PDB file of C-alpha atoms in Angstrom:
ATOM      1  CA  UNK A   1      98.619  62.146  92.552  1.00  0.00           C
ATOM      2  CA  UNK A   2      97.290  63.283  95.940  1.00  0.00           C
ATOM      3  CA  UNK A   3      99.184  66.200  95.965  1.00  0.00           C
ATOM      4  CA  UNK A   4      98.050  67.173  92.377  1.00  0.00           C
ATOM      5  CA  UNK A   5      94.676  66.664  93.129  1.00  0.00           C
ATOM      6  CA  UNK A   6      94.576  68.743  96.633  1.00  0.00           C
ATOM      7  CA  UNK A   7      96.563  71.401  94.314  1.00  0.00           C
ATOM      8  CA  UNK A   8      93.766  71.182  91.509  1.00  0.00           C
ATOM      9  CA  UNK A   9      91.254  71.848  93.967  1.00  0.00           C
ATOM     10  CA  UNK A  10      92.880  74.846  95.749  1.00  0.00           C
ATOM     11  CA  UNK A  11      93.057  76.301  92.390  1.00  0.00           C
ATOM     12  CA  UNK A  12      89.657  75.882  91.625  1.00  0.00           C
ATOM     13  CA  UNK A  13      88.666  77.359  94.742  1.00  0.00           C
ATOM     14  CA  UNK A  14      90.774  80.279  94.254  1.00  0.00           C
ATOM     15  CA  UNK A  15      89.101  80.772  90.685  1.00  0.00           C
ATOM     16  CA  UNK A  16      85.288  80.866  92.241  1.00  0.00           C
ATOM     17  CA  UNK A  17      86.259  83.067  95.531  1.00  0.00           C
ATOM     18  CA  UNK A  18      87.775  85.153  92.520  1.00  0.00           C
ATOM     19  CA  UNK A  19      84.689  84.832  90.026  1.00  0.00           C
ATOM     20  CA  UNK A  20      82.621  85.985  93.189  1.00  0.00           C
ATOM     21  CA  UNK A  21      84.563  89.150  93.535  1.00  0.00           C
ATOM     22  CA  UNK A  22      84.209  89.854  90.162  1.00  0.00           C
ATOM     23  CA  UNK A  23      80.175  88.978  90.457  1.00  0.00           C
ATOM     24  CA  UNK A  24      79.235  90.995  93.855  1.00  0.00           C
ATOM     25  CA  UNK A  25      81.425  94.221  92.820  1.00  0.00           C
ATOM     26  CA  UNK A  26      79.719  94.707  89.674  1.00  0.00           C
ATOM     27  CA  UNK A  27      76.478  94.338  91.379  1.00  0.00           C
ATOM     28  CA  UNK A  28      77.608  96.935  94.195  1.00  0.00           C
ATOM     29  CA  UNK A  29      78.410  99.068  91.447  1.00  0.00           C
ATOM     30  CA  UNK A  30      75.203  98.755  89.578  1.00  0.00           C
ATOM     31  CA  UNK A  31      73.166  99.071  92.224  1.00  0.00           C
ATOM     32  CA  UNK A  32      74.952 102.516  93.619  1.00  0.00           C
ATOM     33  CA  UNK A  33      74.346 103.673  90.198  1.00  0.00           C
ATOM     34  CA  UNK A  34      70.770 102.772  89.673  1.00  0.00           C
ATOM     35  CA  UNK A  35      69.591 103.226  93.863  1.00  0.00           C
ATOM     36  CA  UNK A  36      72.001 105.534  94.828  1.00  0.00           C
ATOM     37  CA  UNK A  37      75.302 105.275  97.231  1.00  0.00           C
ATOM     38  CA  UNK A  38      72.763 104.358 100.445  1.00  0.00           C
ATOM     39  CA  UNK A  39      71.819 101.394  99.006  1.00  0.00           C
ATOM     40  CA  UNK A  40      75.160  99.950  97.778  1.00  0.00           C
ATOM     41  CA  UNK A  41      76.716 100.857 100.731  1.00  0.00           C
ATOM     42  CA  UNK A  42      73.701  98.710 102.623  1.00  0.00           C
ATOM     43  CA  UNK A  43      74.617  95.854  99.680  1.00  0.00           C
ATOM     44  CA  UNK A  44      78.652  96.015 100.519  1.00  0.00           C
ATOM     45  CA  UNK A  45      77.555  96.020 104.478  1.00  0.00           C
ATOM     46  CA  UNK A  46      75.626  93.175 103.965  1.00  0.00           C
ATOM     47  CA  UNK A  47      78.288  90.965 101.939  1.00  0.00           C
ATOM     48  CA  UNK A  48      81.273  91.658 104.798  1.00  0.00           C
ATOM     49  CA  UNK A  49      78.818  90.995 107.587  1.00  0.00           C
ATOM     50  CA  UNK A  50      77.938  87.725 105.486  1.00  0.00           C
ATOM     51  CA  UNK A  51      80.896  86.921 105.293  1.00  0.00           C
ATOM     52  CA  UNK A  52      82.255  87.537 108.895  1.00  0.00           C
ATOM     53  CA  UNK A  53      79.676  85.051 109.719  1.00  0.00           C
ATOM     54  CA  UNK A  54      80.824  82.141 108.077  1.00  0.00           C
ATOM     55  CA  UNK A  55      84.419  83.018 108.893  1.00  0.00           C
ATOM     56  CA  UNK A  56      83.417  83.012 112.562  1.00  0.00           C
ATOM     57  CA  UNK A  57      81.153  79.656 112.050  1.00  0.00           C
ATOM     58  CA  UNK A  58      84.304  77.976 109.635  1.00  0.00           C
ATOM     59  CA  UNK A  59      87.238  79.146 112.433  1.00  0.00           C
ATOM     60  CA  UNK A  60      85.671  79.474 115.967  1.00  0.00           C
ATOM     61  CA  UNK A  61      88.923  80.676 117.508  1.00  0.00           C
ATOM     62  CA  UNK A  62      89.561  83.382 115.429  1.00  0.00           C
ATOM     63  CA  UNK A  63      85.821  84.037 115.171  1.00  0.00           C
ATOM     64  CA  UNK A  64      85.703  84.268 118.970  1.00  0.00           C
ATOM     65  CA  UNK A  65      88.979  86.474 118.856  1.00  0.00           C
ATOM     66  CA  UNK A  66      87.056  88.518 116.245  1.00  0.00           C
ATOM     67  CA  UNK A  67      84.423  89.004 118.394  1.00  0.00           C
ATOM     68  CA  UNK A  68      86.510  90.347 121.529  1.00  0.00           C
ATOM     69  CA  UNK A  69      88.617  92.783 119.092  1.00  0.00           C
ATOM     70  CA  UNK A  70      85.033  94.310 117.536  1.00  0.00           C
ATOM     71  CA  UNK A  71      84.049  94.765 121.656  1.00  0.00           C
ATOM     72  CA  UNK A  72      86.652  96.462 122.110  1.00  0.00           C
ATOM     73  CA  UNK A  73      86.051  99.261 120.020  1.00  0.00           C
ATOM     74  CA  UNK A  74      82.426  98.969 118.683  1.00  0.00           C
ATOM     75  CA  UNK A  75      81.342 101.057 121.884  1.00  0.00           C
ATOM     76  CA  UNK A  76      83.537 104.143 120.762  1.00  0.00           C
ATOM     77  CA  UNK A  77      82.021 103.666 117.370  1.00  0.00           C
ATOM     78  CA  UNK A  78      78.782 103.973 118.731  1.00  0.00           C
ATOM     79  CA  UNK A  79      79.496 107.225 120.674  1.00  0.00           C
ATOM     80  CA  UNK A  80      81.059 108.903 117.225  1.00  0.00           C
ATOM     81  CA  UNK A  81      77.986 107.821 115.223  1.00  0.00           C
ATOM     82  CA  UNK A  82      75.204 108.598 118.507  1.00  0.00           C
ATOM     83  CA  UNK A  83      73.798 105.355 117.736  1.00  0.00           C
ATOM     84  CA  UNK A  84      73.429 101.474 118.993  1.00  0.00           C
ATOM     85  CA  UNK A  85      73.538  98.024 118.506  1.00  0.00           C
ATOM     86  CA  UNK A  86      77.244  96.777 118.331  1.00  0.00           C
ATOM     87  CA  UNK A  87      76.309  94.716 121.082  1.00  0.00           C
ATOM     88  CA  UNK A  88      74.032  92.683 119.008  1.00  0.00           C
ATOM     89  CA  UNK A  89      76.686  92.222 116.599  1.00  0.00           C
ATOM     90  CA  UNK A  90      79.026  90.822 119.323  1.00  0.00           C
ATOM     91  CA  UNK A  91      76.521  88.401 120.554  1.00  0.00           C
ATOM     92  CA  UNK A  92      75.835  87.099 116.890  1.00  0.00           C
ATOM     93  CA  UNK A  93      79.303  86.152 116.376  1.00  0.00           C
ATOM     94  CA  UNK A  94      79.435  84.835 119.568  1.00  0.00           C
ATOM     95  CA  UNK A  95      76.751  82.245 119.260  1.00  0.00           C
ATOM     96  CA  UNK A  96      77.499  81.699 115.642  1.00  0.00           C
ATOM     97  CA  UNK A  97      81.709  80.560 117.061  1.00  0.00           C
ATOM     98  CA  UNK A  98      80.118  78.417 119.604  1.00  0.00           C
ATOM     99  CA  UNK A  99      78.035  76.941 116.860  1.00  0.00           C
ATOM    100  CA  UNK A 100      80.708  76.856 114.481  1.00  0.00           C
ATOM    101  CA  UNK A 101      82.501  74.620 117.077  1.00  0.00           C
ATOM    102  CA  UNK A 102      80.380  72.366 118.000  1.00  0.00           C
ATOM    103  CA  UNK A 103      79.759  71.179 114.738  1.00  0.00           C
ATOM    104  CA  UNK A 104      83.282  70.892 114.200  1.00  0.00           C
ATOM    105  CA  UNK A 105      83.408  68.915 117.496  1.00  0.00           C
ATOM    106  CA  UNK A 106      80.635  66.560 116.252  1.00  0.00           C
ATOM    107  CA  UNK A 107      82.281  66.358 112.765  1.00  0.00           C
ATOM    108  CA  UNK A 108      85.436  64.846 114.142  1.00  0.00           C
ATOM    109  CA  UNK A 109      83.676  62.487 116.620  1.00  0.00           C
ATOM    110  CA  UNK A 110      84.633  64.646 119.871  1.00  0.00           C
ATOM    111  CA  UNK A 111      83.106  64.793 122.619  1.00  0.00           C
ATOM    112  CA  UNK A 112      81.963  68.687 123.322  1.00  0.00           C
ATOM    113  CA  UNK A 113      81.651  68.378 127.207  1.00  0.00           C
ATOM    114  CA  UNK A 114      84.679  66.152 127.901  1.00  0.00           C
ATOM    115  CA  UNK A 115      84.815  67.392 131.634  1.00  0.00           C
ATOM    116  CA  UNK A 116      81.347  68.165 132.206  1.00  0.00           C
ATOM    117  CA  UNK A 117      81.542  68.011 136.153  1.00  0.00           C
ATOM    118  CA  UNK A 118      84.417  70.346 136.298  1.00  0.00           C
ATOM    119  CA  UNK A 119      83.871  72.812 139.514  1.00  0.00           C
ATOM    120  CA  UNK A 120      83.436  76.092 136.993  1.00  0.00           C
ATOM    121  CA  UNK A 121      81.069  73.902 135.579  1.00  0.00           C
ATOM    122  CA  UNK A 122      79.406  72.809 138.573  1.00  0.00           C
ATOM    123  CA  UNK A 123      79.358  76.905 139.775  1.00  0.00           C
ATOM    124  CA  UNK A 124      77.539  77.532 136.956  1.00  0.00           C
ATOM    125  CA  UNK A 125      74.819  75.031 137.339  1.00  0.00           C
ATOM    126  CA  UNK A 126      73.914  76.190 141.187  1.00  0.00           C
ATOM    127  CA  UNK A 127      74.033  80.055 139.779  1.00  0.00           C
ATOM    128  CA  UNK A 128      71.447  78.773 136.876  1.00  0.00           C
ATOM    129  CA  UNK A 129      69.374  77.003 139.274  1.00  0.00           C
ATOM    130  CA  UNK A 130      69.255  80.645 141.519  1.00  0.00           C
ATOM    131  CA  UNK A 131      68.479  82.436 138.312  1.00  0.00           C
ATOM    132  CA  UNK A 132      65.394  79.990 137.585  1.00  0.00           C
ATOM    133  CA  UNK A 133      64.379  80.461 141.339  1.00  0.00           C
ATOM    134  CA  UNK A 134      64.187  83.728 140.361  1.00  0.00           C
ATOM    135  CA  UNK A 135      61.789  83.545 138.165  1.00  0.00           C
ATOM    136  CA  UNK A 136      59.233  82.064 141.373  1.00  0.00           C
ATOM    137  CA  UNK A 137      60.389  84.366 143.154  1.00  0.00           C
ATOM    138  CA  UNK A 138      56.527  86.662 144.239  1.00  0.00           C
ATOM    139  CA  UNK A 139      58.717  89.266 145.516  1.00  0.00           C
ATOM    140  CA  UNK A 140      60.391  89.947 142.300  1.00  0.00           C
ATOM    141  CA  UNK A 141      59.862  93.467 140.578  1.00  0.00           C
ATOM    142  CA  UNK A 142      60.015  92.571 136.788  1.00  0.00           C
ATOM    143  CA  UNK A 143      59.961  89.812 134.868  1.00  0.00           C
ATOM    144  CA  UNK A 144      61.186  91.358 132.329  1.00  0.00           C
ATOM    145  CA  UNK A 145      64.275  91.822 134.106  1.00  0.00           C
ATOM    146  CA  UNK A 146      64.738  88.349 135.028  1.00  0.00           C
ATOM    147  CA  UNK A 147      64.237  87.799 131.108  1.00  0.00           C
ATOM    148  CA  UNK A 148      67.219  90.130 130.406  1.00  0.00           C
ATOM    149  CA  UNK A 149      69.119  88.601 133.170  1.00  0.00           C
ATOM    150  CA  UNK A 150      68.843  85.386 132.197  1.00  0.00           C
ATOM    151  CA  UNK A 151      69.551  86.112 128.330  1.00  0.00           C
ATOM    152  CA  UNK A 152      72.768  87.615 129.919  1.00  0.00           C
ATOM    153  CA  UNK A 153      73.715  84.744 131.603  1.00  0.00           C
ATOM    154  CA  UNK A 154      73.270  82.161 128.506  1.00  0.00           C
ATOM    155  CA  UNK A 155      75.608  84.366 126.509  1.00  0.00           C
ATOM    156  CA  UNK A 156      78.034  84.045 129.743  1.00  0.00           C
ATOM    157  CA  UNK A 157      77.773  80.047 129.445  1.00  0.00           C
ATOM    158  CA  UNK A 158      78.364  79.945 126.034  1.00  0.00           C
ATOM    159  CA  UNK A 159      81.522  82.354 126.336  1.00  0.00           C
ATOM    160  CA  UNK A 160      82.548  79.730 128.798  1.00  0.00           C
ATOM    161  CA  UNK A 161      82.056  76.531 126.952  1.00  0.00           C
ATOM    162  CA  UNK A 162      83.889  78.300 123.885  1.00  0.00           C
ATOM    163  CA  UNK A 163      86.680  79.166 126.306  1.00  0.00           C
ATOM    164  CA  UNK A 164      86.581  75.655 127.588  1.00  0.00           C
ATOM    165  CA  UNK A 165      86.828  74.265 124.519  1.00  0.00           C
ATOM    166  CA  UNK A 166      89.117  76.641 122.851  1.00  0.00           C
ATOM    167  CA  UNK A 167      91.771  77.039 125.017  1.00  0.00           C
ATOM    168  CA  UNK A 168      92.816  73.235 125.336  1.00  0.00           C
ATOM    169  CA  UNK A 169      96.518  73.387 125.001  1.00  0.00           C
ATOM    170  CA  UNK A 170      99.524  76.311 125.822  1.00  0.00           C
ATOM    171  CA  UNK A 171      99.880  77.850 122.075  1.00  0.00           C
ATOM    172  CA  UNK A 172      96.360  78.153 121.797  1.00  0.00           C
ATOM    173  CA  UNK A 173      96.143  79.802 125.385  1.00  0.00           C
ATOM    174  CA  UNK A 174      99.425  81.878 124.501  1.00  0.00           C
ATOM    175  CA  UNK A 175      97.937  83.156 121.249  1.00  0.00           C
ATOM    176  CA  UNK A 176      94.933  84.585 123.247  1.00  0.00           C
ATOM    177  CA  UNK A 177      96.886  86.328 125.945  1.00  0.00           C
ATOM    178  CA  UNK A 178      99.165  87.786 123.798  1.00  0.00           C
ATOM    179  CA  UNK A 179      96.006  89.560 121.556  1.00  0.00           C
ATOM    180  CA  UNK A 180      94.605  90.552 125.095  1.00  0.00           C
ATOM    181  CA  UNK A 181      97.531  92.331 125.696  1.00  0.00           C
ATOM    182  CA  UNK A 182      97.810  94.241 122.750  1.00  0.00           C
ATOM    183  CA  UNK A 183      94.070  95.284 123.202  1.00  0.00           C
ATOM    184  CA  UNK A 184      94.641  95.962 126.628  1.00  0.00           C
ATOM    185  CA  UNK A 185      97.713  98.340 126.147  1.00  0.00           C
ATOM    186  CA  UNK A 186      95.840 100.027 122.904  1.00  0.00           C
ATOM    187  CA  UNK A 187      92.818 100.923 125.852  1.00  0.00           C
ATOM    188  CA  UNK A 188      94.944 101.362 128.635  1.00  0.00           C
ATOM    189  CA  UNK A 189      96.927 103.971 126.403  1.00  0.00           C
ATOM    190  CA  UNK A 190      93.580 105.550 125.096  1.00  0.00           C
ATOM    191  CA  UNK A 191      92.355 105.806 128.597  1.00  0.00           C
ATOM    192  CA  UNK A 192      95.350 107.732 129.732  1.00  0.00           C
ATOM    193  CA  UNK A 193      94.430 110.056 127.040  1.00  0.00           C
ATOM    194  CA  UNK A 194      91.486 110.617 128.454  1.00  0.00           C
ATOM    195  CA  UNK A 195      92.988 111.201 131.737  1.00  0.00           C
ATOM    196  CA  UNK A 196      95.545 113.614 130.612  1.00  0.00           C
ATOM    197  CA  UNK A 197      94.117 115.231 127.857  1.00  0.00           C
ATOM    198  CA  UNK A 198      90.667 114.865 128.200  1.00  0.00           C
ATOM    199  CA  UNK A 199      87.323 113.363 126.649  1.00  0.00           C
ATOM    200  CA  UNK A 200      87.242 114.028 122.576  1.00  0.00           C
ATOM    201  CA  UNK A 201      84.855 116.344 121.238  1.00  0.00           C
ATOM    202  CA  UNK A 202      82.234 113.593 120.043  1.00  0.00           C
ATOM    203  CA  UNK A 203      82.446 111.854 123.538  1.00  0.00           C
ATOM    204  CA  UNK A 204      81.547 114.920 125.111  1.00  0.00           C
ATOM    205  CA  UNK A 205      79.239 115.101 123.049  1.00  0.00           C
ATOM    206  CA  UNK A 206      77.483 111.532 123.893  1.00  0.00           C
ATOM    207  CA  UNK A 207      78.168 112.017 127.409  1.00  0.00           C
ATOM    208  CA  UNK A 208      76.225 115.596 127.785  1.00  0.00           C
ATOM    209  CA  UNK A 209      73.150 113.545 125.280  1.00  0.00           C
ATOM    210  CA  UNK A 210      72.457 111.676 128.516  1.00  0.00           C
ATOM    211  CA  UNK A 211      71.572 113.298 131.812  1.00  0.00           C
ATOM    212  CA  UNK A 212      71.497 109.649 133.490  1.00  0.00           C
ATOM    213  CA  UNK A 213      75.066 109.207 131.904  1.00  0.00           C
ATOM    214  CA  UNK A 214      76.284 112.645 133.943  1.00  0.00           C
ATOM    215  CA  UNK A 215      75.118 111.557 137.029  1.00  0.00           C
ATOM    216  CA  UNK A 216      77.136 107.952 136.773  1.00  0.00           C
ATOM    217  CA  UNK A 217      80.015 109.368 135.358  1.00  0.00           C
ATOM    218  CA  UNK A 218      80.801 112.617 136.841  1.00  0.00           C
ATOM    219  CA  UNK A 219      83.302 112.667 139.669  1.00  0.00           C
ATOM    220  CA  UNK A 220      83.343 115.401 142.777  1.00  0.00           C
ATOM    221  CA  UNK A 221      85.899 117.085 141.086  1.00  0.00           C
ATOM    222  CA  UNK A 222      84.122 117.643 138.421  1.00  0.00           C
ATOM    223  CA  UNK A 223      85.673 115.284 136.237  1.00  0.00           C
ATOM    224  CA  UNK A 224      84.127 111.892 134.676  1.00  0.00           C
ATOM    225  CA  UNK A 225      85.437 108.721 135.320  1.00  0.00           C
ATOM    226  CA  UNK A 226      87.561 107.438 132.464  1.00  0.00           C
ATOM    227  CA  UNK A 227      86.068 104.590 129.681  1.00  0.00           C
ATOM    228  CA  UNK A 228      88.715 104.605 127.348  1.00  0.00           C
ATOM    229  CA  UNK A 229      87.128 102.461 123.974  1.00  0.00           C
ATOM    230  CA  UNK A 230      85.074 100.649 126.300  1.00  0.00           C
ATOM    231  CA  UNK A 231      81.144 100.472 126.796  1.00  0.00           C
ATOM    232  CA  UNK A 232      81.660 102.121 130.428  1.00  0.00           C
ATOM    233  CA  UNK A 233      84.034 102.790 133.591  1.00  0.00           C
ATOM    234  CA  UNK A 234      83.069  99.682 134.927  1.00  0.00           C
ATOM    235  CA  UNK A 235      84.252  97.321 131.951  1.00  0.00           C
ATOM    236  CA  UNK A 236      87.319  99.307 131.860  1.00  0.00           C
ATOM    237  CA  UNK A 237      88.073  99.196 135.375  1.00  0.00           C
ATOM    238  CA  UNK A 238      87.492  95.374 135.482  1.00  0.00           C
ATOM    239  CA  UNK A 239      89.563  94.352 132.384  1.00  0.00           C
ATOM    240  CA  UNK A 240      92.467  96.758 133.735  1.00  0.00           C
ATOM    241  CA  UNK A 241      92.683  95.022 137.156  1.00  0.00           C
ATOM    242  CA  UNK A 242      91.815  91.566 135.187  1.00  0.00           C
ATOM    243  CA  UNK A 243      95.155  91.912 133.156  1.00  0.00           C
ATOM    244  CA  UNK A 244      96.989  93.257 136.363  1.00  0.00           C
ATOM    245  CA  UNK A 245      95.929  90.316 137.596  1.00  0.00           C
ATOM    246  CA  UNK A 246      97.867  87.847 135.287  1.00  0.00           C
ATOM    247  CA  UNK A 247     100.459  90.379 133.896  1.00  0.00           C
TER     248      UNK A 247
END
């Protein structure tokens, strides 16, 4: 009877994910035909973005995995389309995993800081205390910065209570290592692309849009340091010594 009735209800919910379809694709449809293709295209962007965030809130893991695939390759995006942002988008389904799971971890009665005083942890209580000196600091330039700074560093402590969380056991820990490898030798390919064949056509392109970017980039050969998908040399440099690290 149990089984019936968790049967019954999978069905049901299959019907109304179905129904839904069937409900948001006519509306795309009447909407590119009565606002034009801008609009339904902003309608259809809307609905998968939607829905990314309550896949990331319903399954933190693979919302957090999501969010490390989409930085992997939202940068080159941005340098094919000359525009920005994808970093926002990152962040959101950051904070909205980390939300995700701690509901989850209140849900089933769990404690979400079972080893609170653990010596990462502790590390990243004395660097928050420095960053909130900062902010007293009289010989400071901007507070601005220290805004930005600090902004940076809360998304940094919520990557590692996620990753604290998260990666509690060896097939969870597995799973994750074996997608950063993947990404890793996809960018580590692309990146000897770069070296051997050189920058694409649209990367030039982004490069040569920014005179500060030529300055950072450009090598006394002549050349430009390599970025493969990512946001910049740095990022890729770091990641490819990171996996050389535990590979």
């Amino acid at each position: 009877m149990k089984a019936l009735k968790s049967y019954t209800n999978k069905s049901l919910n299959d019907v109304a994910v179905f129904l839904v379809l069937i409900v948001l694709s006519a509306v795309t449809t009447w909407l590119i035909t009565a606002t034009g293709v801008t609009t339904g295209v902003l309608v259809i962007g809307g609905i998968c973005g939607l829905a990314l965030v309550v896949f990331c809130f319903s399954y933190p893991f693979h919302g957090f995995c999501t969010a490390i695939v989409i930085s992997f390759f939202s940068f080159e995006v941005e340098r094919m389309l000359m525009q920005k942002g994808s970093g926002a988008i990152i962040e959101l389904l950051v904070y909205v995993s980390f939300l995700g799971l701690l509901v989850k971890k209140n849900a089933a009665g769990e404690q979400f800081l079972k080893r609170k005083w653990h010596p990462v942890s502790i590390l990243f209580i004395i660097y928050f205390g420095y960053i909130c000196l900062e902010f007293v600091n009289p010989g400071a330039h901007s507070m601005a910065g220290n805004l930005v700074y600090m902004r940076d560093f809360l998304k940094q402590l919520v990557i590692y209570f996620i990753a604290f969380n998260l990666f509690s056991d060896r097939k969870t820990i597995r799973k994750f290592f074996r997608l950063w490898a993947i990404l890793m030798a996809i960018c580590g390919a692309y990146g000897c692309y770069q070296q051997w064949i050189g920058l694409l056509g649209f990367e030039k392109r982004w490069l040569y849009s920014f005179d500060i970017l030529i300055k950072l980039y450009r090598l006394s050969n002549g050349d430009f340091r390599k970025f493969s998908t990512l946001s910049d040399p740095m990022s890729f440099g770091i990641f490819a010594a990171a996996t050389a690290t535990f590979y």
